CSV table of C-alpha atoms and ligand atoms in Angstrom, one decimal:
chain,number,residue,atom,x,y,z
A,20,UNK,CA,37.9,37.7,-24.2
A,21,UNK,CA,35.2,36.1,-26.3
A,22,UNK,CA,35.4,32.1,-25.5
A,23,UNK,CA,32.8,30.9,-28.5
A,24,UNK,CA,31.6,33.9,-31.4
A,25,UNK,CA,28.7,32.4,-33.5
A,26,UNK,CA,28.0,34.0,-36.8
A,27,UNK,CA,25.4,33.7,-39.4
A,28,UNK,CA,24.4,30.2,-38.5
A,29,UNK,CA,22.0,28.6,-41.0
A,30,UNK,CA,21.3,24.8,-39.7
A,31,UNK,CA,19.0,22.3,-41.7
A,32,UNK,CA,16.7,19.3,-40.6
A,33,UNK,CA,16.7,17.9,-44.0
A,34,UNK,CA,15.2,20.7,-46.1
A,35,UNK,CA,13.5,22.4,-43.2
A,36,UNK,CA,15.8,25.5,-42.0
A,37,UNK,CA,15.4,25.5,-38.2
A,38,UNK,CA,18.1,28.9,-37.6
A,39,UNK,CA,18.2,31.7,-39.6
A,40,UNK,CA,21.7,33.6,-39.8
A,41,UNK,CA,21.8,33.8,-35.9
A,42,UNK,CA,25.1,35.4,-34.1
A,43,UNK,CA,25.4,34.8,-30.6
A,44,UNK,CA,28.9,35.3,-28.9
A,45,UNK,CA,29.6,34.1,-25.5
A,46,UNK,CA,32.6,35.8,-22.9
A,47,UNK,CA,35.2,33.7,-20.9
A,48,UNK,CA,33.5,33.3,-17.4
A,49,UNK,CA,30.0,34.7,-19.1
A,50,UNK,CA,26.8,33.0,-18.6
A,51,UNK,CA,24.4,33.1,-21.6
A,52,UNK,CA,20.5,32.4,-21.7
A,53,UNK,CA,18.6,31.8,-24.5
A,54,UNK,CA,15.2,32.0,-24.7
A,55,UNK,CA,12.5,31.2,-26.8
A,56,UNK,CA,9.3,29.1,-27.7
A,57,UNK,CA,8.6,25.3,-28.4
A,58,UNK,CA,10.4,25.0,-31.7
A,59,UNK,CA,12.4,28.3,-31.9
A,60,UNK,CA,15.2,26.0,-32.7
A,61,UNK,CA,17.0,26.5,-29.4
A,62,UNK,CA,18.2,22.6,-28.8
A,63,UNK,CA,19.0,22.7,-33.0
A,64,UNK,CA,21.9,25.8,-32.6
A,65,UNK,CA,23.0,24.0,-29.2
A,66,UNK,CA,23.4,21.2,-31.2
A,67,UNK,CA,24.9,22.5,-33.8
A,68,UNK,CA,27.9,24.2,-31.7
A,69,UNK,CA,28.8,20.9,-30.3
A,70,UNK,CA,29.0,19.4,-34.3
A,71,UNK,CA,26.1,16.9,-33.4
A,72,UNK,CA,23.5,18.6,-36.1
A,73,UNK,CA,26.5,20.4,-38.6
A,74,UNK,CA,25.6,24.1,-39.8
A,75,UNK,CA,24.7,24.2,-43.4
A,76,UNK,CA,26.3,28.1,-43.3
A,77,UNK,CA,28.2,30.4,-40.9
A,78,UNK,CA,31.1,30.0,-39.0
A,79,UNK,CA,31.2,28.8,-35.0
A,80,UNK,CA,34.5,30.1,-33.0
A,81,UNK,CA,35.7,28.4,-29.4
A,82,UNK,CA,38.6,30.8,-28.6
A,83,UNK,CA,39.3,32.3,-32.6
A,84,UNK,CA,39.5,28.7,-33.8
A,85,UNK,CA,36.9,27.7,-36.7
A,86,UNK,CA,35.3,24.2,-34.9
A,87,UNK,CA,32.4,24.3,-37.6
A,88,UNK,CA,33.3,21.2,-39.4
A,89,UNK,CA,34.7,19.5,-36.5
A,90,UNK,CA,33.8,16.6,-35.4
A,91,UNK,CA,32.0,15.7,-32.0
A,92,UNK,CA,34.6,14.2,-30.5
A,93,UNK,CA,37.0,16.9,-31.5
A,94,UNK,CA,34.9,19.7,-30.4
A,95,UNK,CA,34.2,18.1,-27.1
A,96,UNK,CA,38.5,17.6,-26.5
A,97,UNK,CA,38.1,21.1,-27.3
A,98,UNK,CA,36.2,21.9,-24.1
A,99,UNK,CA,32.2,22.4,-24.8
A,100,UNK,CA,29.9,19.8,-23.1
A,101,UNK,CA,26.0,19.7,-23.8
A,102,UNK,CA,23.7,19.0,-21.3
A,103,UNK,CA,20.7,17.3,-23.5
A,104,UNK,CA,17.3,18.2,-23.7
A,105,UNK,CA,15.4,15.4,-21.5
A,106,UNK,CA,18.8,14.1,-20.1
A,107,UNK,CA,19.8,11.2,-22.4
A,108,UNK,CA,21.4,8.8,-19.8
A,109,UNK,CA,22.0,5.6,-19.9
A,110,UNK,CA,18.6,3.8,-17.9
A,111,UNK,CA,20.0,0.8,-17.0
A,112,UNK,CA,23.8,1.8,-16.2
A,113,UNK,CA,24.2,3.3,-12.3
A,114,UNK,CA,24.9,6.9,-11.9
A,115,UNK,CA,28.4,6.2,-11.1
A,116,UNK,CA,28.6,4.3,-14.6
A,117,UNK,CA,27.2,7.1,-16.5
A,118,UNK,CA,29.5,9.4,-14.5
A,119,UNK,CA,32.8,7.3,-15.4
A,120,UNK,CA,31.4,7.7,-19.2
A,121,UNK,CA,31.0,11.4,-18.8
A,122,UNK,CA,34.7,11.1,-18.1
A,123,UNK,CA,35.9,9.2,-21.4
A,124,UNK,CA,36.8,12.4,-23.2
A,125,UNK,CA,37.5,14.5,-20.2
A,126,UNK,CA,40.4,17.4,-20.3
A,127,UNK,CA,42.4,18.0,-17.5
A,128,UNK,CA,40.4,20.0,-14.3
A,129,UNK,CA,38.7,20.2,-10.9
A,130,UNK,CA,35.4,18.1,-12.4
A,131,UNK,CA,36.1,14.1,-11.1
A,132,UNK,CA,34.1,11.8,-9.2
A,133,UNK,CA,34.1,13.7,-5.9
A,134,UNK,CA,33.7,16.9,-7.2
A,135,UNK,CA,30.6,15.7,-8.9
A,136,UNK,CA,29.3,14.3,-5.5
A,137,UNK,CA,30.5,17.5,-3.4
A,138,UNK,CA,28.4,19.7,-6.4
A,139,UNK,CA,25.1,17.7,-5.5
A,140,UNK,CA,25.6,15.9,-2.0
A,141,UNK,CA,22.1,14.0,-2.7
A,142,UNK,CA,23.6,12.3,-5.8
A,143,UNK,CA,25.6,10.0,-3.1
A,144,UNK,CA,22.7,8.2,-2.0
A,145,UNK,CA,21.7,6.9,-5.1
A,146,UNK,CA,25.0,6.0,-6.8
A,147,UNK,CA,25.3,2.7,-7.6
A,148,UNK,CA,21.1,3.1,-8.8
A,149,UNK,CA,19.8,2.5,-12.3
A,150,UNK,CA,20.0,6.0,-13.6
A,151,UNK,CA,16.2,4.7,-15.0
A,152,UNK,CA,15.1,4.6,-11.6
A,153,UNK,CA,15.7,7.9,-10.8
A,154,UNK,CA,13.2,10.9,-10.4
A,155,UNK,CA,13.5,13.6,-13.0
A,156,UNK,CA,15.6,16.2,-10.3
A,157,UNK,CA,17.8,13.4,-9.6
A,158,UNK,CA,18.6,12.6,-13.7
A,159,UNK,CA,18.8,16.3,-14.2
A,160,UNK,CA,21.3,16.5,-11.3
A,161,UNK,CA,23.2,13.4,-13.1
A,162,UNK,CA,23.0,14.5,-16.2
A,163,UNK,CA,24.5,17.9,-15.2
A,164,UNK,CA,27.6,16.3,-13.3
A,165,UNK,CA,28.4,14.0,-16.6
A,166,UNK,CA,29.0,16.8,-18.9
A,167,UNK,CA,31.2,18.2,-15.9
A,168,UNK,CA,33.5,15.4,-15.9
A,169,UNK,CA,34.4,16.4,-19.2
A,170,UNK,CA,36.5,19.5,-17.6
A,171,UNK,CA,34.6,21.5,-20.2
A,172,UNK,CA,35.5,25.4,-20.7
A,173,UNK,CA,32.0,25.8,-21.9
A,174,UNK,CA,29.0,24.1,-20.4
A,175,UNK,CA,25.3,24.2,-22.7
A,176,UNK,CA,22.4,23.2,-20.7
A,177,UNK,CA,19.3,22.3,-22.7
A,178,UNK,CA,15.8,22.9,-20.9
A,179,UNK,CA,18.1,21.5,-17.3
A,180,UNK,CA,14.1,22.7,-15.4
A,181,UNK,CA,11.6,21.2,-17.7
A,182,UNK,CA,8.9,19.3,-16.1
A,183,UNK,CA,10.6,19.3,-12.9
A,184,UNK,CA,8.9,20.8,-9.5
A,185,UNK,CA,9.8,24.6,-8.4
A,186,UNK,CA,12.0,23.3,-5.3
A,187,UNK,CA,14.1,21.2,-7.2
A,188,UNK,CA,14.4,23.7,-10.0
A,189,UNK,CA,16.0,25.8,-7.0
A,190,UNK,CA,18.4,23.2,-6.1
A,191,UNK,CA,19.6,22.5,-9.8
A,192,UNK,CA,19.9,26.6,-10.4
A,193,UNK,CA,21.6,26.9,-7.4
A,194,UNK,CA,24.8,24.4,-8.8
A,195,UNK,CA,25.3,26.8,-11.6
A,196,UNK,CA,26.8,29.5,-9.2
A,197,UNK,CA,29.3,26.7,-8.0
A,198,UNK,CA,30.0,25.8,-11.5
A,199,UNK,CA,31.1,29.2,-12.8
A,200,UNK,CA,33.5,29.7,-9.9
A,201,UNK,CA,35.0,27.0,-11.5
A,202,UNK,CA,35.7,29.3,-14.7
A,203,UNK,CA,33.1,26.9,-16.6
A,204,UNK,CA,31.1,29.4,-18.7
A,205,UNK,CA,27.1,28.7,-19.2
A,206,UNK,CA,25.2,28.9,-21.7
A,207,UNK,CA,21.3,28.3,-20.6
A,208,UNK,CA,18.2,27.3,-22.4
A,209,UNK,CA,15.1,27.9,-20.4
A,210,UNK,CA,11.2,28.7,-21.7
A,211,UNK,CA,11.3,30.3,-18.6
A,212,UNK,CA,12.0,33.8,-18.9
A,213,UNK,CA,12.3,34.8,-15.6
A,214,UNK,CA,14.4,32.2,-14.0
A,215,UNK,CA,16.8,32.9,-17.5
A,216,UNK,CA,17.0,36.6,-16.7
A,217,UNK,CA,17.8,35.8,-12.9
A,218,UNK,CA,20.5,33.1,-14.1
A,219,UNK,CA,22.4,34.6,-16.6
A,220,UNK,CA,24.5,38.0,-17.1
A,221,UNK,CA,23.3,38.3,-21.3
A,222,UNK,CA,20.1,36.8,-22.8
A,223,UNK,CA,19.4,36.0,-26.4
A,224,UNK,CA,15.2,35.7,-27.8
A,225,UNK,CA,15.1,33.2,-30.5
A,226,UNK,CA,11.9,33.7,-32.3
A,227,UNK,CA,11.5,30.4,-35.5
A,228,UNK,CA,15.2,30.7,-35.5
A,229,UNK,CA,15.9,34.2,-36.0
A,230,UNK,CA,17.6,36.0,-32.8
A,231,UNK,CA,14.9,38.8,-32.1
A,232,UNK,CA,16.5,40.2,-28.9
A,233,UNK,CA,19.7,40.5,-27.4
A,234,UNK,CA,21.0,42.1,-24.1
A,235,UNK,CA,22.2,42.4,-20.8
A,236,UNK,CA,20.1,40.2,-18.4
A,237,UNK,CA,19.4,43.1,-15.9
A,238,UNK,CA,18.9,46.1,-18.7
A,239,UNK,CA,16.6,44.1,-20.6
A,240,UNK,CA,12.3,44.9,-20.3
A,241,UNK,CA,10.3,42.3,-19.5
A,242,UNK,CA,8.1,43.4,-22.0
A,243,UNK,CA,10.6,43.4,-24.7
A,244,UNK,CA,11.4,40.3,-23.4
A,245,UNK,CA,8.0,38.7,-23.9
A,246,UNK,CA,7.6,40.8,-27.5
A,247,UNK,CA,10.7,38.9,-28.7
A,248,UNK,CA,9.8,35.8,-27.4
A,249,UNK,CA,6.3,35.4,-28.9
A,250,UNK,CA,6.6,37.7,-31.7
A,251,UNK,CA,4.3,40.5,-31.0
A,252,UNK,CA,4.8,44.5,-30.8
A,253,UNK,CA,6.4,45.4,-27.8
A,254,UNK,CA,4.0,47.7,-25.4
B,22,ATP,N1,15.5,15.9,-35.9
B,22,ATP,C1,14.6,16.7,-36.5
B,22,ATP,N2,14.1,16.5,-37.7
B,22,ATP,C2,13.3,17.4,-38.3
B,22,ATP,N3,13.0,18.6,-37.8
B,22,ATP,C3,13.5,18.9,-36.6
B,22,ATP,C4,14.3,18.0,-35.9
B,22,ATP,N4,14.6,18.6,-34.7
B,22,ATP,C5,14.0,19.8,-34.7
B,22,ATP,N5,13.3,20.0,-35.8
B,22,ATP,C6,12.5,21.1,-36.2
B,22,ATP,O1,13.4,22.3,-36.1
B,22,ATP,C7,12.7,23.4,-35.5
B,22,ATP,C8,13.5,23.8,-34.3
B,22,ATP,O2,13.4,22.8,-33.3
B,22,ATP,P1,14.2,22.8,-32.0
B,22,ATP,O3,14.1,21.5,-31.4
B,22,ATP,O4,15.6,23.3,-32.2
B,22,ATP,O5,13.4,23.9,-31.2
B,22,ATP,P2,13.5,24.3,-29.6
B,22,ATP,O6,13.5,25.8,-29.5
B,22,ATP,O7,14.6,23.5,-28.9
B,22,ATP,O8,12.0,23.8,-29.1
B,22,ATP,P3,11.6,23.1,-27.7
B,22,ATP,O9,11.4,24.3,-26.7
B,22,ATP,O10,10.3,22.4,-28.0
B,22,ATP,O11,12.7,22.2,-27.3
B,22,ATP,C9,11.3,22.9,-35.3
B,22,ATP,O12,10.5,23.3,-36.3
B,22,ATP,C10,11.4,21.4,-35.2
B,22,ATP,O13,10.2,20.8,-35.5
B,23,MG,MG1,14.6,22.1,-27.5
């Protein structure tokens, strides 16, 4: 069953177009990557499908229902929590503070307090810290169990590995597993193209905001891959 269908998405930053009629439709249980350059417009169609930057055209589908004029908080009661590019929590609230907010429009589901801490064990130790005092693994790790406690159906993680170290990049990857056992599906935007072919079951290429390749993760050339990505001739 197809849990969000995206089609012919057109979004604006004033009167620059940053997508180009891009479809992208994502299974119940799936986990989606897209991938793509600085500026590809990734973050704008993540945005869009949670109503925070509204499509200028097309139509965006959670379970057959049209959510494109939605607002935020309707789409998020709906079930489809963003994880935001460079985390976006609140500095000088504790973890456990910007937890409890991640709460505020939850649905009913597994994702609470202690699920949060069982999910990332380390997050225990530092939760009654400033979330602004926090290394970038440990907000990424934060910022990844808010948008859980949200019960969403559909989880979007913007950039979760950027400017983080390869060992913590492991640790975060490695919560995703846990997180679509608990029939949360993913969709992932990484720069990285191998760690998004490894993480996902389908990948999507955004090239300036057209889709330029689409596929399942394991069938899918590397060198296609890369030809989509930067926008040259395949080899
Ligand atoms: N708030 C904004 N106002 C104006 N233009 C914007 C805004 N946000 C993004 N853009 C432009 O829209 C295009 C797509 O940007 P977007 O941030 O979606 O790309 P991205 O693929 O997420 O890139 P990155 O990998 O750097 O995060 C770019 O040309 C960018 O400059
Ligand atoms: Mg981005």
């Amino acid at each position: 069953m197809t849990l969000l269908t995206v089609e012919g998405l057109d979004v604006f930053h004033g009167d620059l177009q940053a997508t180009f009629g891009v479809d992208l439709q994502v299974a119940a249980g799936e986990a989606v990557a897209i991938i793509g350059a600085n500026g590809a417009g990734k973050s704008t169609l993540l945005r869009a499908i949670i109503g925070l930057t509204p499509a200028r055209h097309g139509t965006i589908r959670l379970e057959g229902e049209d959510i494109t004029r939605l607002s935020c908080d309707m789409i998020a009661r709906r079930g489809i929590a963003l994880v935001p590019e460079g985390r976006r929590l609140f500095p000088s609230l504790t973890v456990e503070e910007n937890l409890r907010l991640g709460s505020a429009r939850a649905r009913p589901g597994p994702w609470n307090l202690e699920a949060a801490y069982d999910l990332f064990p380390a997050m225990t130790d530092f939760r009654h810290r400033p979330a602004g005092m926090l290394s970038g693994g440990q907000q990424q790790m934060v910022a990844i169990a808010r948008a859980l406690m949200m019960n969403p159906r559909l989880l979007l993680c913007d950039e979760v590995s950027l400017g983080l170290a390869p060992a913590i990049i492991g640790d975060i990857y490695a919560c995703f597993r846990r997180i679509r056992d608990s029939s949360v599906s993913l969709v992932l935007v990484e720069q990285d193209i191998l760690r998004a072919r490894a993480a996902s079951d389908r990948v999507y290429c955004l090239l300036k905001g057209r889709v330029t390749l689409q596929g399942a993760s394991g069938e899918v050339a590397l060198d296609a891959i890369r030809a989509a990505y930067f926008g040259e001739a395949a080899a």
